[in-house]
Each structure stands twice: as structure tokens, then as C-alpha cells.
XYZ file of C-alpha atoms in Angstrom:
292
model
C -34.633 26.545 -19.028
C -31.662 24.970 -18.804
C -30.045 26.417 -15.474
C -26.195 26.945 -15.111
C -25.729 23.591 -13.472
C -27.133 21.662 -16.639
C -25.654 23.633 -19.038
C -22.048 23.256 -17.540
C -22.682 19.716 -17.425
C -23.867 19.663 -20.692
C -21.146 21.421 -22.039
C -17.708 19.730 -20.303
C -20.088 16.128 -21.408
C -19.674 17.771 -25.009
C -16.505 19.142 -25.031
C -14.332 16.965 -22.709
C -12.334 13.646 -23.771
C -13.966 9.618 -23.476
C -10.707 9.881 -20.808
C -11.372 12.150 -19.267
C -14.815 11.784 -18.186
C -14.240 8.295 -17.210
C -10.386 9.615 -14.938
C -12.553 11.837 -13.275
C -14.742 9.292 -11.836
C -12.148 7.149 -10.168
C -13.403 6.142 -6.709
C -10.146 5.552 -4.739
C -7.193 7.186 -3.923
C -3.769 7.732 -5.456
C -0.670 7.577 -2.000
C 2.943 7.322 -2.494
C 5.845 5.727 -0.056
C 8.375 7.791 1.471
C 10.241 4.596 1.249
C 12.364 5.191 -1.908
C 13.970 8.398 0.020
C 16.072 6.525 3.173
C 15.094 7.870 5.245
C 15.479 11.684 4.245
C 10.903 11.618 4.589
C 10.896 15.627 5.356
C 11.962 15.934 1.851
C 9.938 12.802 0.436
C 6.571 14.653 1.956
C 7.623 18.019 -0.174
C 8.514 16.080 -3.527
C 5.673 13.446 -3.099
C 3.005 16.709 -2.115
C 4.354 18.393 -5.359
C 3.618 15.661 -7.425
C -0.100 16.115 -5.996
C -0.576 12.469 -4.720
C -2.993 12.908 -1.582
C -1.548 10.384 0.475
C 2.218 8.785 1.916
C 3.504 6.210 3.298
C 5.532 6.964 6.357
C 7.909 3.694 7.821
C 8.860 3.361 11.934
C 11.950 5.125 11.136
C 9.787 8.295 11.974
C 8.611 6.693 14.861
C 11.883 6.773 16.136
C 12.718 10.421 15.160
C 9.298 12.239 16.355
C 7.319 10.238 18.672
C 8.349 12.626 21.272
C 7.453 15.589 19.002
C 4.185 14.382 16.858
C 3.054 17.373 16.323
C 6.111 18.774 14.230
C 5.600 15.783 11.574
C 1.679 16.131 11.926
C 2.365 20.120 10.963
C 4.645 19.170 8.455
C 1.820 16.924 6.502
C -0.405 19.115 7.177
C 1.449 22.136 5.520
C 1.993 19.641 2.324
C -1.943 19.036 2.195
C -1.234 15.001 2.317
C -2.591 11.850 4.179
C -0.909 9.858 6.393
C -2.753 6.796 4.518
C -0.213 3.928 5.902
C 2.307 4.010 8.147
C 4.555 0.600 8.327
C 5.068 -0.811 12.080
C 6.957 -3.641 10.773
C 7.573 -7.383 12.168
C 4.427 -9.600 14.052
C 6.110 -12.724 16.861
C 4.230 -15.839 16.723
C 7.336 -16.710 19.711
C 4.958 -17.247 23.091
C 7.924 -15.846 24.283
C 7.829 -12.072 21.739
C 4.549 -11.825 21.271
C 3.258 -9.670 23.889
C 6.677 -7.139 22.943
C 5.467 -7.772 19.201
C 1.635 -6.569 20.120
C 2.385 -3.349 22.078
C 4.929 -2.142 19.883
C 2.419 -2.036 17.283
C 0.072 -0.409 19.735
C 2.543 2.395 20.217
C 2.483 2.662 16.747
C -0.742 3.031 16.367
C -0.961 5.800 18.668
C 1.511 7.432 17.129
C -0.641 6.689 13.534
C -3.319 8.480 15.724
C -1.653 11.806 16.580
C -0.541 12.193 13.106
C -4.128 12.046 11.995
C -3.135 9.029 10.432
C -6.175 5.672 9.591
C -3.644 2.265 8.804
C -1.160 0.941 10.075
C 1.040 -2.480 8.187
C 1.902 -5.461 9.235
C 4.462 -7.547 7.838
C 7.019 -10.742 8.820
C 10.465 -11.942 8.645
C 9.440 -15.475 9.937
C 10.114 -17.372 6.679
C 13.607 -19.527 7.149
C 15.152 -19.618 3.460
C 14.643 -22.313 1.236
C 11.172 -23.544 4.320
C 7.708 -23.838 3.664
C 6.052 -22.297 6.323
C 4.070 -25.306 8.070
C 0.494 -24.176 7.675
C 0.039 -24.198 12.168
C 2.501 -21.057 11.769
C 0.339 -19.174 9.178
C -2.777 -19.966 11.506
C -1.045 -18.693 13.882
C 0.406 -15.436 13.088
C -3.350 -14.530 11.526
C -4.421 -14.728 14.836
C -1.572 -12.636 16.183
C -2.693 -10.008 13.581
C -6.021 -10.231 15.264
C -4.972 -9.667 18.577
C -2.735 -6.596 17.033
C -5.651 -5.572 15.249
C -8.567 -5.739 17.600
C -6.607 -3.194 19.886
C -5.837 -0.924 17.181
C -9.036 -0.530 16.061
C -9.880 0.479 19.354
C -7.803 3.506 19.542
C -9.379 3.853 15.079
C -6.836 2.532 13.130
C -7.057 -0.049 10.990
C -4.764 -2.577 11.172
C -3.266 -3.935 7.383
C -1.455 -7.273 6.306
C 1.290 -6.463 3.739
C 2.275 -9.900 1.286
C 5.922 -10.520 0.826
C 8.536 -12.409 -0.466
C 10.147 -14.242 1.784
C 8.032 -13.985 4.283
C 4.991 -15.874 5.618
C 2.562 -14.903 2.414
C 4.835 -15.640 -0.622
C 2.821 -17.081 -2.445
C -0.913 -16.543 -3.434
C -1.899 -20.208 -1.545
C -0.395 -19.113 1.882
C -2.180 -15.695 1.287
C -5.175 -17.442 1.078
C -4.487 -19.108 3.894
C -3.667 -16.201 6.388
C -6.339 -14.120 5.071
C -9.115 -16.960 5.415
C -7.826 -17.250 8.817
C -7.832 -13.102 9.355
C -11.067 -11.765 11.523
C -11.990 -9.117 8.614
C -13.241 -7.352 11.990
C -9.993 -6.664 12.739
C -7.812 -6.631 10.512
C -8.210 -6.397 6.608
C -5.351 -6.782 3.612
C -3.099 -4.593 1.867
C -2.467 -6.159 -1.229
C 1.267 -6.058 -2.612
C 0.399 -6.203 -6.504
C 4.436 -6.964 -6.911
C 4.867 -9.288 -4.818
C 1.848 -11.224 -5.212
C 2.848 -11.027 -8.668
C 6.543 -12.480 -7.984
C 4.999 -15.185 -5.706
C 2.879 -16.828 -9.284
C 0.007 -15.127 -8.483
C -2.945 -12.567 -10.672
C -3.093 -9.437 -8.703
C -5.947 -8.668 -10.725
C -7.574 -11.877 -10.092
C -7.048 -10.921 -5.899
C -8.980 -7.936 -6.566
C -11.447 -10.074 -6.799
C -10.535 -12.354 -4.920
C -10.476 -10.083 -1.953
C -12.924 -7.250 -2.262
C -14.002 -7.713 0.906
C -11.424 -7.387 3.112
C -9.530 -4.985 0.747
C -8.182 -1.790 2.411
C -5.685 -0.695 0.424
C -3.091 -2.136 -1.927
C 0.404 -1.545 -2.559
C 0.876 -0.220 -6.322
C 4.135 -1.587 -7.897
C 6.105 -3.253 -10.386
C 9.046 -5.638 -10.942
C 11.371 -6.913 -13.667
C 13.078 -10.292 -13.789
C 16.791 -9.363 -13.303
C 19.973 -12.206 -11.533
C 19.774 -13.623 -10.040
C 16.600 -12.589 -8.766
C 13.784 -9.590 -9.563
C 13.557 -6.090 -9.323
C 11.100 -4.213 -8.285
C 10.991 -0.802 -10.706
C 8.260 2.213 -11.598
C 5.396 1.324 -12.493
C 5.161 0.671 -16.181
C 9.143 -0.534 -16.398
C 8.153 -4.596 -15.310
C 5.879 -7.681 -15.709
C 2.993 -6.264 -13.513
C -0.244 -6.123 -15.652
C -1.045 -2.813 -13.640
C -4.028 -1.949 -16.201
C -6.016 -4.465 -15.466
C -5.695 -4.733 -11.822
C -6.690 -0.870 -11.987
C -9.918 -1.651 -14.247
C -10.859 -4.552 -11.379
C -10.156 -1.821 -9.225
C -12.523 0.096 -10.714
C -15.129 -2.314 -11.100
C -15.313 -3.048 -7.744
C -15.502 0.441 -7.078
C -11.830 0.298 -4.265
C -12.751 3.864 -2.128
C -9.409 2.946 -0.755
C -5.685 3.814 -1.519
C -3.604 2.735 -4.207
C 0.253 3.227 -2.827
C 2.402 3.746 -4.895
C 6.067 2.201 -3.954
C 9.404 1.152 -5.015
C 11.396 0.167 -2.351
C 15.129 1.437 -4.064
C 15.793 3.534 -6.735
C 16.493 0.556 -9.262
C 18.936 1.970 -12.422
C 21.732 4.240 -11.900
C 21.921 7.990 -12.838
C 17.788 7.696 -11.260
C 16.895 9.742 -7.769
C 13.512 8.975 -5.676
C 12.042 11.871 -7.684
C 12.449 11.366 -11.278
C 11.120 7.312 -10.519
C 8.233 9.205 -9.016
C 7.778 11.290 -12.002
C 7.692 8.360 -14.310
C 5.639 6.803 -11.981
C 3.264 9.260 -12.138
C 3.302 9.591 -16.382
C 1.841 6.005 -16.174
C -0.961 6.224 -14.214
C -1.840 9.606 -16.056
C -1.510 7.997 -19.343
C -2.518 4.585 -19.157
C -5.067 4.609 -16.484
C -6.402 8.268 -17.005
C -5.899 9.214 -13.129
C -7.000 12.653 -12.925
C -4.213 14.464 -10.528
C -5.156 18.446 -9.909
């Protein structure tokens, strides 16, 4: 005799399109970064939640505003149903005179993130000199300092992540590889930005497979070639093969957050919300992500 659960499973399997069934098996979650709202975090929380994303990335400006009352920000996140899936903690210093203060600042941010119910912080750097290739010893030193930060944030239950970035240490795939090879995966993991990696000369879909053991989160974004350089754009509006990136996330059964990020509204007449709607439509149509 067929049970009710078995009947429902058979019915769904015979009536739902294959794409819908496949979408339901996504192992990762989708978040969205508030950076596009340029500090209007309360509006970003409301609009990102309304679009159906499950997580949000906030920046260090929220620490300045809410550090003395994190409960107020946590209440906003909780009421919106959003998880703080990443927090932009900022620059890591390798100058011996600045390292101690740099580590202390990231620990403060991690404590703040803990109070918000968050999970992770993002580390970047502003060490690259224009037109100058960084020395290997400096890249290794950056990895060592990030290991120190990661060890301290891990004690708080917060995962530190390294974010590859144009115009910083880790601009090229070779630099990213050197950094990752000197990062202690027990202390710090990788936040792979697919558009920065592409613009730096790499194939982000290949990087998903290569760094699968240290991959904690992704920034999902697109990039368009413009004069004199490039411009980050909504998903599907640029050159990054995002379908291949997501196919490899499926292949490795990635269980973290893929965070849509757009640094700024790219074109006149658009808004942070309209840009987010464009990216969401791409995710629904091309990736078959099951927004609820």
C-alpha cells in the first residue's frame, strides 16, 4: 500500500519540471552584500530580505554605528529573517609596527559579529603599490598574520576568511595560490571573489575545484570591460562564466554561502534594488536557484 509521503514524492517527480527538481537539491545558500546601498544598511536589510535571500554581508561602517548597541542591529536582522553570513573586517597590516593593532581590530569586529549571531569575517589588504609586483616574502607574511587573526577569531567561534582582490596582494591567480598555500586551513579559509579572480587572469570555475578544501564562501559578481579599466556589473551582464562556477559548486556539493556582491550601481537610472532584482532573475533563470 502506498503511503501518503510516497504518493506525494511520486506526484512531484512526475509533475515538476526537471529544472525545479534539480534546483531543490542546491546545497549552498545565497546571500547578498549590502555594499551597493552605500551605508544605508537598514534599507539594504529590508530589500535584500524581501527578495528572498537568506544571508547578508555587512561592512565595517555598521560596527561604527552599532558597536555600543549590537542588539538593535541583531533585532533588525532577526526580524528580516536574514543571517549575517559575512562581515567586511577590512585591512590586514604586515608592518611590524602595525600588526598588533591590526589583529586587535579584527578581533573586535569578530566579537561584534558574534553578538549579531554571525559566522565569518572577511580580510583584505591595501598593501599593493601601483604597478609593483609584491615580493614573495611579503605575501607569505600576509598569510602568517592572517593565520594569527584566524586563530584568535576561531576562539570566538568566528571564521576568518581571505578575500582575493584586484589592486591588492592576491590580484593574480599565482599570488592567490601562494597565499592559500601558506594559510593554515585550521585558522583561515578562502572567500573566493569570482570576478576579481577572473579580472586578475584566472578561471574562477577552476578555482572552485582547486580550492574546494579551503573554500568557505564566495563573492558572486560579474565584470564588464570598459575604458580605461573595468566595471563590476549585475550577474549575467559581464564576462564571467557564472553558470560554470555554479555547476562546480554543485559538483563539490558546496555547503557555504555564495554572496552576490556589486560594489556600486554601474549605470545611471539604476538603483541597488533594481540591480539586485536583475541578479536574482539571472539566478532563477540560469542557475535554477529555488527562491522561496
